[in-house]
XYZ file of C-alpha atoms in Angstrom:
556
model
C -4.486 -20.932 27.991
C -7.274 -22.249 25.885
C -10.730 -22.082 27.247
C -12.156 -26.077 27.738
C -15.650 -27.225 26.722
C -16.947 -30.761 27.527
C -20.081 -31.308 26.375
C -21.934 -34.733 28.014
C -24.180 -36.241 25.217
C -23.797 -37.115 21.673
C -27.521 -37.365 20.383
C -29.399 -33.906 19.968
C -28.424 -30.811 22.387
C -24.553 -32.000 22.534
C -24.072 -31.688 18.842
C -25.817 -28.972 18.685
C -24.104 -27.203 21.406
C -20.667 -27.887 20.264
C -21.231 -27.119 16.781
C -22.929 -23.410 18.014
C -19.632 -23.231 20.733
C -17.240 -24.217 17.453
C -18.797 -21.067 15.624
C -18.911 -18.995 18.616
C -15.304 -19.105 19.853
C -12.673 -20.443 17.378
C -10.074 -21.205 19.691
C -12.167 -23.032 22.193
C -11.161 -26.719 22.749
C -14.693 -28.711 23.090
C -14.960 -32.187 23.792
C -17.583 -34.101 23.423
C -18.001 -37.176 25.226
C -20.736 -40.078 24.398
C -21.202 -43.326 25.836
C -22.239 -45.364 22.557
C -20.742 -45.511 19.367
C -23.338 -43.300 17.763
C -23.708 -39.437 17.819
C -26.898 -37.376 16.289
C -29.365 -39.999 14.622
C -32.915 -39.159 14.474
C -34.854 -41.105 16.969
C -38.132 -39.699 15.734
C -37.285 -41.350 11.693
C -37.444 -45.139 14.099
C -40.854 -45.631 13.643
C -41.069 -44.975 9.760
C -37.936 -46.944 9.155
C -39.724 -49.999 10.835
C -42.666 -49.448 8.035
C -39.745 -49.103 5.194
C -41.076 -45.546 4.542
C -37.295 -44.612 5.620
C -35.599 -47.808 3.489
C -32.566 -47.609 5.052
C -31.102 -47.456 8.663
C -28.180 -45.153 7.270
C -30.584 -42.139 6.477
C -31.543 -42.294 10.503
C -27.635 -40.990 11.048
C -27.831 -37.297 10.595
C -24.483 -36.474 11.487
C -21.032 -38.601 11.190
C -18.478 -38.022 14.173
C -15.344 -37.398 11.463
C -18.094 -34.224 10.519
C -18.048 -33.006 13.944
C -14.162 -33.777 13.989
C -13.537 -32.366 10.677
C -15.828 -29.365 10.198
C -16.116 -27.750 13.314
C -12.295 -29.081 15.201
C -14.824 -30.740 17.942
C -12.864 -33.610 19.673
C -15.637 -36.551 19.760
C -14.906 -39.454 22.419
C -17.216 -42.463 21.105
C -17.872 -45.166 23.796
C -16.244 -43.189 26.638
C -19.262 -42.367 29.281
C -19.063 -40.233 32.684
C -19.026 -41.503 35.338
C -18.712 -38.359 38.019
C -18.400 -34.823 37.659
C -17.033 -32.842 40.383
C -18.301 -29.371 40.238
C -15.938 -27.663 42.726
C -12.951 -29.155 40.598
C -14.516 -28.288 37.675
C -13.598 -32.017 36.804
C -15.229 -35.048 34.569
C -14.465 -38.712 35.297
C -14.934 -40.975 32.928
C -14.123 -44.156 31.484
C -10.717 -43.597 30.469
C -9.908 -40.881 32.678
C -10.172 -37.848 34.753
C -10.870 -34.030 32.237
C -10.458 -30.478 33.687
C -13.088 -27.794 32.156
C -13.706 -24.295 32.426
C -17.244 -24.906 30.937
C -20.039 -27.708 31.073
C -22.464 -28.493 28.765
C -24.756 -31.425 30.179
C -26.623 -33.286 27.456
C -27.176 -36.470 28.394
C -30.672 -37.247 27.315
C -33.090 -39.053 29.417
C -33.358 -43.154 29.732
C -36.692 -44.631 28.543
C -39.130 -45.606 31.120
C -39.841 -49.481 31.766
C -42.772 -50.667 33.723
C -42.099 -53.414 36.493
C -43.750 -56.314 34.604
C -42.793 -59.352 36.169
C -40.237 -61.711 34.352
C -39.425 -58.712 32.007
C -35.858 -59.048 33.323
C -35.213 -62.568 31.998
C -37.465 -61.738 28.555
C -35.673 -61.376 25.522
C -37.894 -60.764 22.521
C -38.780 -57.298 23.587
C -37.737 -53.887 23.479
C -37.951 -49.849 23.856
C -38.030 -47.414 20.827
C -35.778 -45.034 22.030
C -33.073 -45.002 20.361
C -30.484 -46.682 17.475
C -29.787 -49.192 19.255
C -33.069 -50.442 20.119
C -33.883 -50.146 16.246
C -30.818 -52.457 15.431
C -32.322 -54.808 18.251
C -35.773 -54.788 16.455
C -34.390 -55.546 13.634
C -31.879 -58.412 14.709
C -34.566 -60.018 16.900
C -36.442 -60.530 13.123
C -39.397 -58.544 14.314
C -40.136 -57.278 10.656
C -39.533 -61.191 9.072
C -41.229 -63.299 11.568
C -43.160 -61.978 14.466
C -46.741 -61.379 13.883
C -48.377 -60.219 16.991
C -46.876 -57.576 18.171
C -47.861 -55.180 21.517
C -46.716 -51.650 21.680
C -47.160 -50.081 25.639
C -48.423 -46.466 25.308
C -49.954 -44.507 22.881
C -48.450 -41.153 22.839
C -46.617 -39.939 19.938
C -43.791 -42.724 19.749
C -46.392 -45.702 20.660
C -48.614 -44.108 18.046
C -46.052 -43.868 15.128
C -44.543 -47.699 15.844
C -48.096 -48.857 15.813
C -49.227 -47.369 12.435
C -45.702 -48.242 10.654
C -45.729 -51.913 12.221
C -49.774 -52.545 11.251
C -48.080 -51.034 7.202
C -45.717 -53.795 7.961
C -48.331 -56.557 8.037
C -48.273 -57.005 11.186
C -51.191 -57.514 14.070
C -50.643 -54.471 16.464
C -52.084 -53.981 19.630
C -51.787 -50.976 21.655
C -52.116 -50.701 25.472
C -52.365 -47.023 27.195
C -53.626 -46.610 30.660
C -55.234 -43.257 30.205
C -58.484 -42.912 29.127
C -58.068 -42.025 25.564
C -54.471 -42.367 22.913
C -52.653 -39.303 22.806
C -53.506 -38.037 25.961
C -51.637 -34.941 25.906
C -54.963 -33.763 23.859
C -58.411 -33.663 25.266
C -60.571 -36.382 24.927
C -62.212 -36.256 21.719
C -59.604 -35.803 19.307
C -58.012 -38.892 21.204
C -61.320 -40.472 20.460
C -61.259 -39.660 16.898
C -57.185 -40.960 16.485
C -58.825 -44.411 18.082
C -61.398 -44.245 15.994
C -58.802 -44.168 12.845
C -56.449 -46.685 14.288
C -59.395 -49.280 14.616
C -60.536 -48.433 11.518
C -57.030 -49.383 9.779
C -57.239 -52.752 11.737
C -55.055 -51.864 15.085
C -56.436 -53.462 18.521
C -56.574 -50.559 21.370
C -56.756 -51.305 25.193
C -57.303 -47.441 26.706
C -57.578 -47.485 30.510
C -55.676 -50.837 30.570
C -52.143 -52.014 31.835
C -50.057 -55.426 30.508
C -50.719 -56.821 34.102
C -48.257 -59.640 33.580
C -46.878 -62.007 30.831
C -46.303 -65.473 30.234
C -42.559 -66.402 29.201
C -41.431 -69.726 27.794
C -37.812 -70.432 27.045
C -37.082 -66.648 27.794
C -39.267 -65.281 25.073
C -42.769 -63.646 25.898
C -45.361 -65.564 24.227
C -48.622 -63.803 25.914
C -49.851 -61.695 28.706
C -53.099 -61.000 30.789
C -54.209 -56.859 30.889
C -55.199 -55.350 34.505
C -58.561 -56.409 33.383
C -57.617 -59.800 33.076
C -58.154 -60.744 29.453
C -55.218 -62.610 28.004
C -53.477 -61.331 24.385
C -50.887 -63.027 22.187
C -47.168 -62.103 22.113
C -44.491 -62.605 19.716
C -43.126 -59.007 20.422
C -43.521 -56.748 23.100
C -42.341 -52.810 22.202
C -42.165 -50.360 24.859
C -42.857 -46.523 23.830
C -44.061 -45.274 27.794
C -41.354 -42.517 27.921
C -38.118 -41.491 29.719
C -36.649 -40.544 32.935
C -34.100 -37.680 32.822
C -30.450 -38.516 33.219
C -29.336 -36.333 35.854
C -28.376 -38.159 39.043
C -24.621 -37.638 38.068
C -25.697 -33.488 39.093
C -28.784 -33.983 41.302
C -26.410 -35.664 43.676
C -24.388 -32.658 43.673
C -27.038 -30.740 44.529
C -28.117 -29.025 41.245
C -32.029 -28.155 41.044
C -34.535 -30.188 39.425
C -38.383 -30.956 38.385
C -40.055 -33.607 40.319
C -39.336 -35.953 37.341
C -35.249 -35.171 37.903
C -34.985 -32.685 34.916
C -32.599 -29.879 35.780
C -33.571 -26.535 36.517
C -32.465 -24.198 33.876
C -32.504 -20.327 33.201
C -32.531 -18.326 29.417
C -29.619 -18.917 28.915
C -29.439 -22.593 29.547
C -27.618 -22.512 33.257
C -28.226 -25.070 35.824
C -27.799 -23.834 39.509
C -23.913 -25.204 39.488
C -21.304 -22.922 38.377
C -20.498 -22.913 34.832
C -22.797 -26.074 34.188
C -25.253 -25.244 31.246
C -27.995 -28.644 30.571
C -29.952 -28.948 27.378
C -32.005 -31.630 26.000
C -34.237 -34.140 27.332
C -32.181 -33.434 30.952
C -33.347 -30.105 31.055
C -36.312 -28.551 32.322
C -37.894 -25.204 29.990
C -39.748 -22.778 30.705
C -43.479 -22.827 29.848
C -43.862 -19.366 27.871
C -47.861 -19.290 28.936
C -47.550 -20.121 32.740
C -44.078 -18.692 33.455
C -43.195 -21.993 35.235
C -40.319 -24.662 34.783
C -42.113 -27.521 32.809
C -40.518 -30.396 30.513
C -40.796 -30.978 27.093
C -38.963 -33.956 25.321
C -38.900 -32.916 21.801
C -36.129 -32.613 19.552
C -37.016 -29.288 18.461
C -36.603 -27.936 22.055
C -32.943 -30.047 22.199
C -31.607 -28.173 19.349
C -32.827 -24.742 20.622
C -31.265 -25.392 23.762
C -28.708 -26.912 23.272
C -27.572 -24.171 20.475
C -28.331 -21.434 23.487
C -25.938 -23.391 25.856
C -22.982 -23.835 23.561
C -23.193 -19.886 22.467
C -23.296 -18.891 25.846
C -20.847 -21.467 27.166
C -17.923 -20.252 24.926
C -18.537 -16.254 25.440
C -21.544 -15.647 23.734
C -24.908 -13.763 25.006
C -27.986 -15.713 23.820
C -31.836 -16.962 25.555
C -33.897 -19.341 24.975
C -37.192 -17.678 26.374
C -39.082 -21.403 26.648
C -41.956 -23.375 24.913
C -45.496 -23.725 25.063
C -46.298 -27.726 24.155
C -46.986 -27.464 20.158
C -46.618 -30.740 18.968
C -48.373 -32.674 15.631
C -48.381 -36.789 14.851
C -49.604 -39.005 11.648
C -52.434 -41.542 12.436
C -52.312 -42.824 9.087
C -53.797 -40.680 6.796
C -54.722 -37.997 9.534
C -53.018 -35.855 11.292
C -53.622 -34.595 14.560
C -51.560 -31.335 15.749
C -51.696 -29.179 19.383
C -50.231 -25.764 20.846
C -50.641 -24.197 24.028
C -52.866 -25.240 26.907
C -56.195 -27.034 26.679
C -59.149 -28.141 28.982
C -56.896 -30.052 31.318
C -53.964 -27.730 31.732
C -55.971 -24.934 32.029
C -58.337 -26.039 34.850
C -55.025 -27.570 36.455
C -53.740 -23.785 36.119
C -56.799 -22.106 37.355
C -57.522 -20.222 34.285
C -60.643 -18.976 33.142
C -61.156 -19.595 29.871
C -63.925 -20.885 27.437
C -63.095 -23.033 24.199
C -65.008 -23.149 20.532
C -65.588 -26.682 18.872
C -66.227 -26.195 15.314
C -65.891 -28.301 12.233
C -64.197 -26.423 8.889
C -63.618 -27.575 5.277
C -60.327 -27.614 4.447
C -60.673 -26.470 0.998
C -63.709 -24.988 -1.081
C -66.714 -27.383 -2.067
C -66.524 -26.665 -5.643
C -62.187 -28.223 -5.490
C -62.064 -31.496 -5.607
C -61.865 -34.273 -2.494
C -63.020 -31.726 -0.282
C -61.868 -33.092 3.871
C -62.864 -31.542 6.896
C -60.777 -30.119 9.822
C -62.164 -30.895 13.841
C -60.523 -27.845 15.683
C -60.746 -26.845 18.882
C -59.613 -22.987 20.026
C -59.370 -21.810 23.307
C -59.359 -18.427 25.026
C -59.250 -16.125 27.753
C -62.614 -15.222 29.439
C -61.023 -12.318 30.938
C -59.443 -10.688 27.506
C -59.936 -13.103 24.460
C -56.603 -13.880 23.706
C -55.503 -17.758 22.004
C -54.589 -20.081 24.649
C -54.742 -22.264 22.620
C -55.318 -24.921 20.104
C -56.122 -28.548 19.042
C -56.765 -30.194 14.854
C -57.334 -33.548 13.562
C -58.095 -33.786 10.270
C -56.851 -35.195 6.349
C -55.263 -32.157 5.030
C -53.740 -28.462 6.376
C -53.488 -29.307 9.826
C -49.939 -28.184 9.944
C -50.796 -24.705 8.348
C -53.344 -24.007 10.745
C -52.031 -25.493 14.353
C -48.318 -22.978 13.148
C -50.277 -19.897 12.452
C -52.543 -20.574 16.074
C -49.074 -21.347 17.788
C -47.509 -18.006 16.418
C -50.939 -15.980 17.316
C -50.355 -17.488 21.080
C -46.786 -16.187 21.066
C -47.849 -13.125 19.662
C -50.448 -13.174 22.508
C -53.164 -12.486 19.612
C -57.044 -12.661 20.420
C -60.300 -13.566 19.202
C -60.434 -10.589 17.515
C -56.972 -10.521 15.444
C -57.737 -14.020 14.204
C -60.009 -12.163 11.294
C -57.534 -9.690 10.392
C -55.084 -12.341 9.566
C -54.091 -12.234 6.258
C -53.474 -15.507 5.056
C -52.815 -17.479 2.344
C -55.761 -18.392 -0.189
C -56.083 -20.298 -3.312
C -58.614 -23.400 -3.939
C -55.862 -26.044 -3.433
C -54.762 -25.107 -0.152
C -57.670 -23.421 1.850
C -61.364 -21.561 1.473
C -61.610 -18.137 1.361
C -62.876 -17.916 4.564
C -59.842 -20.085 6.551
C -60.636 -22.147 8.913
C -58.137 -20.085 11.776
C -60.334 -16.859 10.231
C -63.597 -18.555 10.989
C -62.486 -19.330 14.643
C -62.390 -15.545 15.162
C -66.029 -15.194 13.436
C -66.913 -17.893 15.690
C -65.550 -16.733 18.974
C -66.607 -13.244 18.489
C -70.025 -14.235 17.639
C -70.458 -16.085 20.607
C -69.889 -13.604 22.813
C -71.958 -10.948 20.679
C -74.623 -13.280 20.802
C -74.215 -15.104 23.729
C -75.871 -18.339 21.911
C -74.322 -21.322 23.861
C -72.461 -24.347 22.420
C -72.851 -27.502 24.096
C -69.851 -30.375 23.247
C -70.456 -33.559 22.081
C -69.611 -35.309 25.456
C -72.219 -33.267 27.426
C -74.849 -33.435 24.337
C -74.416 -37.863 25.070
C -74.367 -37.270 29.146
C -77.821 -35.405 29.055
C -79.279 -37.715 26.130
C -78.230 -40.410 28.577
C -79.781 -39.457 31.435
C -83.040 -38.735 29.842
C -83.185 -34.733 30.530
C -85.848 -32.980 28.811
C -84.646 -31.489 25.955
C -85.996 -31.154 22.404
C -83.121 -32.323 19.299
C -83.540 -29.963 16.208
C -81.325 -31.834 13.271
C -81.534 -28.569 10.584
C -79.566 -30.447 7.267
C -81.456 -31.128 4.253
C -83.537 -34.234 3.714
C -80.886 -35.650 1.764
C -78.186 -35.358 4.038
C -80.446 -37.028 6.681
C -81.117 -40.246 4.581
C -77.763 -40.610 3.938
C -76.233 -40.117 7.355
C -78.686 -40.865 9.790
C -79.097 -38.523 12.719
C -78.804 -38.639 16.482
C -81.416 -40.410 18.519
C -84.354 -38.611 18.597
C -84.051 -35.492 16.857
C -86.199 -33.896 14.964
C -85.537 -33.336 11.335
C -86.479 -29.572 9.778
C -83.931 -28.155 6.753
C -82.488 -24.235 7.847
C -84.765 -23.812 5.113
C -87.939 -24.513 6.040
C -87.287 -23.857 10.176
C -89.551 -20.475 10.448
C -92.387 -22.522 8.675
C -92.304 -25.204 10.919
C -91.825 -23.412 14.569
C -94.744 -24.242 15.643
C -93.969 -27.960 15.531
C -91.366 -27.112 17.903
C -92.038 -26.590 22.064
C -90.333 -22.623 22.752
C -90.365 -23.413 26.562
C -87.812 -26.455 26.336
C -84.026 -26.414 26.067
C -83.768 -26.660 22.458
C -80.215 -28.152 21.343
C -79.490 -27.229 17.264
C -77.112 -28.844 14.726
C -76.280 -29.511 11.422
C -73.063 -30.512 9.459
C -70.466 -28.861 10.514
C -71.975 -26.018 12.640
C -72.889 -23.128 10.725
C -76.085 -23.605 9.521
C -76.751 -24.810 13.747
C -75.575 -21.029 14.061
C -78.186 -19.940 11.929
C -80.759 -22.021 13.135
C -79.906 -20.820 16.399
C -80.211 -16.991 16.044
C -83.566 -17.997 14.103
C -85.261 -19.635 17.394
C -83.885 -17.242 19.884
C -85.782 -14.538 17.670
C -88.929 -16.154 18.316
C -88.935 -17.073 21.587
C -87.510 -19.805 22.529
C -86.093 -19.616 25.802
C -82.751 -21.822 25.897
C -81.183 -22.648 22.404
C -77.643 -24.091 22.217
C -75.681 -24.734 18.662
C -73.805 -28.357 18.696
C -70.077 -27.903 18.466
C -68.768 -29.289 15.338
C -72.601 -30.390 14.329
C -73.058 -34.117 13.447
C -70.060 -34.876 11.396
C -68.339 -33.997 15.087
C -70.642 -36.289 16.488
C -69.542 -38.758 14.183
C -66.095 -38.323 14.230
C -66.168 -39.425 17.962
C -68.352 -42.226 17.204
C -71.188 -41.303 18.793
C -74.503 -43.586 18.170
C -76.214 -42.635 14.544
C -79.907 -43.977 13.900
C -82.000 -43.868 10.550
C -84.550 -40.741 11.434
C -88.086 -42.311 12.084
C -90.661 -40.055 10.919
């Protein structure tokens, strides 16, 4: 008797799971059940097709249902959901019927999260972006032809995406996110410096806000008042918060889960019921760094998974050893990318670790339209190895956040980062690349033991008027172009040893420049004479700007 697979889910881990079971055991019969009439589109293309960057909605459907049918003998059921599954049967209910199997493969995604506005319910120009059928809802409701003012409701990656394609559009976008900063899932500042592109490019954001209510007329939103109590326009109201794992139809018979309801998986893709594999956004995955169950939505992780689950659900012998939160997003002609842990996962883990700020060219001065990279590394007090990483910047952000996720895989330090050898010609990077120059960096640091002090605590302690004395070390040039920060004192690299004694050895004395080299420099010059306290700016002023810190015109 022929060995049955039903696979639950049609977008990501189901498809990918059958296709891997098809090629693992021939005479396998899989099912695959899905509840809509799609299978395997690519939610992430939603946002660029709303901006026409994708022109058409048929290059968002990856993979026909005849292919599945045809290519790999995968028996698709369109429009037939489950309803129950009865693991001590080994037994699917669904629509149409009742379905023995001998193995499970749960894919069934996770439902996008909707906050409890009031008079949401009876609303009907407004939607999620979440999935195919939201798009064909956008795009029905006219939202490209004639609505203008359009609100998007977080601003991770989705909510970031649907904002920059709409405000391509034409449109007026508005972006509400309750956290303190867009893109939360990265510290602070490079959420700072994504808000300070998306203002720049003419999009309205709301951080530590939340669409207290709206105002419906005739069913349609027309406006709504933020928990601060200012009032915005409404034609269209987009909804990009997140999801809620789909897994009540096994929680309820008693398989393990996160907090959040994502199942509890092992290597090879197992859920704690008998010969019930998950995969997708239902599925928890192990965290690689903190050896704990954790939850990552991304389609990268889907296909992994669910590719692990259908080999081992039709005889095969394969893991999937987990993730570690690398992730990358477009904010317009940016690009901001992350890997591994930073400042808040790490203090929530109780790590001790210390981080290096820097600011790197991207390519060599003398190549043409020359852009900076704002990265952030960080590292294990106890040994030096990556922990990780965080870059915004115009170009080579991709490169560089890759070869940092493969060095925290690798479990690389401080110290490998120099030995990398790694790709160099004018075009693409400087001789010196900017992961390389992390290692110098790092390493110095703790040779040294010169401090760095971040742009947030540089503003706290200029704000609360501690004694400290600024030492701005660019050229005079540089200065009258740029400005500086308030109060520093202007004296080029240069021309420092000749003018210490304008300078006070007994106070803290806080050092930059451009990027944060020549603040290096500086640095090692005025601890060699004396001065008691010196710390380097991370990232120097163009990090300082990038934030956007205050700049004045130096008064001399």
């Amino acid at each position: 008797m022929k060995q049955r697979i039903i696979v639950i889910g049609g977008l990501s881990a189901g498809p990918s799971a059958a296709a891997k079971a098809r090629r693992t055991n021939e005479e396998a019969e899989i099912v695959l059940f899905e509840k809509t009439r799609f299978v395997s589109y690519a939610t992430c293309g939603i946002p660029y097709a709303l901006s026409g960057k994708i022109n058409e909605r048929k290059k968002l459907m990856i993979v026909e249902p005849d292919l599945l049918r045809d290519r790999f003998n995968i028996d698709v059921r369109l429009e037939e959901e489950v309803i129950e599954i009865n693991p001590d049967n080994h037994e699917v209910k669904t629509s149409k019927g009742n379905y023995k199997y001998d193995k499970l493969i749960f894919a069934a995604g996770a439902s996008p999260f909707v906050p409890p506005i009031d008079g949401l319910d009876i609303a009907q120009n407004w939607s999620n972006v979440r999935s195919i059928e939201n798009y064909d809802k956008i795009i029905k409701d006219g939202v490209l032809e004639n609505k203008k003012n359009i609100v998007v409701l977080g601003a991770g990656l989705i909510g970031i995406e649907v904002a920059e394609n709409l405000n391509k559009a034409g449109k007026n976008v508005s972006v509400i996110e309750r956290g303190k900063s867009v893109l939360s899932a990265c510290d602070e500042k490079f959420g700072n410096m994504s808000q300070n592109i998306l203002e720049r490019e003419g999009v309205t954001v709301f951080t530590n806000s939340t669409l207290k209510s709206i105002k419906i007329i005739d069913n349609k939103i027309v406006g709504g008042v933020l928990g601060n109590g200012n009032e915005i326009q409404i034609d269209y109201l987009l909804i990009g918060i997140g999801g809620k794992p789909n897994t009540s139809l096994l929680t309820t018979k008693g398989a393990a889960a996160l907090g959040n309801g994502a199942l509890i998986v092992n290597e090879r893709m197992e859920t704690t019921l008998p010969d019930i594999y998950a995969a997708g956004d239902c599925a928890s995955i192990k965290n690689i760094q903190t050896g704990k169950h954790d939850y990552f939505p991304m389609g990268t992780h889907s296909n992994k998974g669910g590719r692990t689950a259908g080999a081992n659900a039709s005889g095969g012998n394969e893991i999937f050893k987990g993730a570690y939160k690398t992730s990358i997003v477009k904010v317009f002609e940016y690009t901001l990318g992350r890997t591994g842990l930073n400042t808040e996962s790490l203090s929530k883990e109780g790590i001790d670790y210390s981080s290096i700020f820097f600011v790197a060219p991207s390519t060599p001065s003398f190549y043409p339209d020359q852009t900076d990279l704002f990265i952030e590394v960080y590292y294990s007090n106890s040994d030096k190895t990556i922990l990780g990483a965080e870059i915004f910047g115009l170009k080579g952000v991709d490169k560089r956040i890759d070869v940092l996720s493969t060095a925290i895989y690798a479990k690389l330090t401080l110290d490998d980062l120099p030995n990398l050898d790694l790709a160099y010609a004018p075009p693409f990077s400087t001789a010196k690349d900017p992961v390389v120059v992390a290692g110098f960096i790092g390493t110095n640091i703790l040779k040294t033991g010169i401090e760095d002090i971040s742009v947030q605590n540089l503003k706290r302690i200029i704000k609360e008027g501690q004694k400290i004395q600024l030492v701005d070390v660019r050229n005079e040039d540089e200065v009258e172009k740029e400005g500086v920060i308030e109060d520093a004192i202007n004296i080029p690299l240069e021309n420092l040893r000749n003018g210490l004694e304008s300078l006070n050895t007994s106070l803290p004395t806080i050092v930059y420049c451009a990027r944060g080299l020549r603040g290096y420099v500086a640095s090692t010059i005025l601890s060699n004479n004396g001065f008691q306290k010196v710390i380097n700016l991370g990232g120097g002023f163009k990090g300082w700007q990038a934030q956007g810190m205050k700049v004045v015109e130096l008064v001399y």
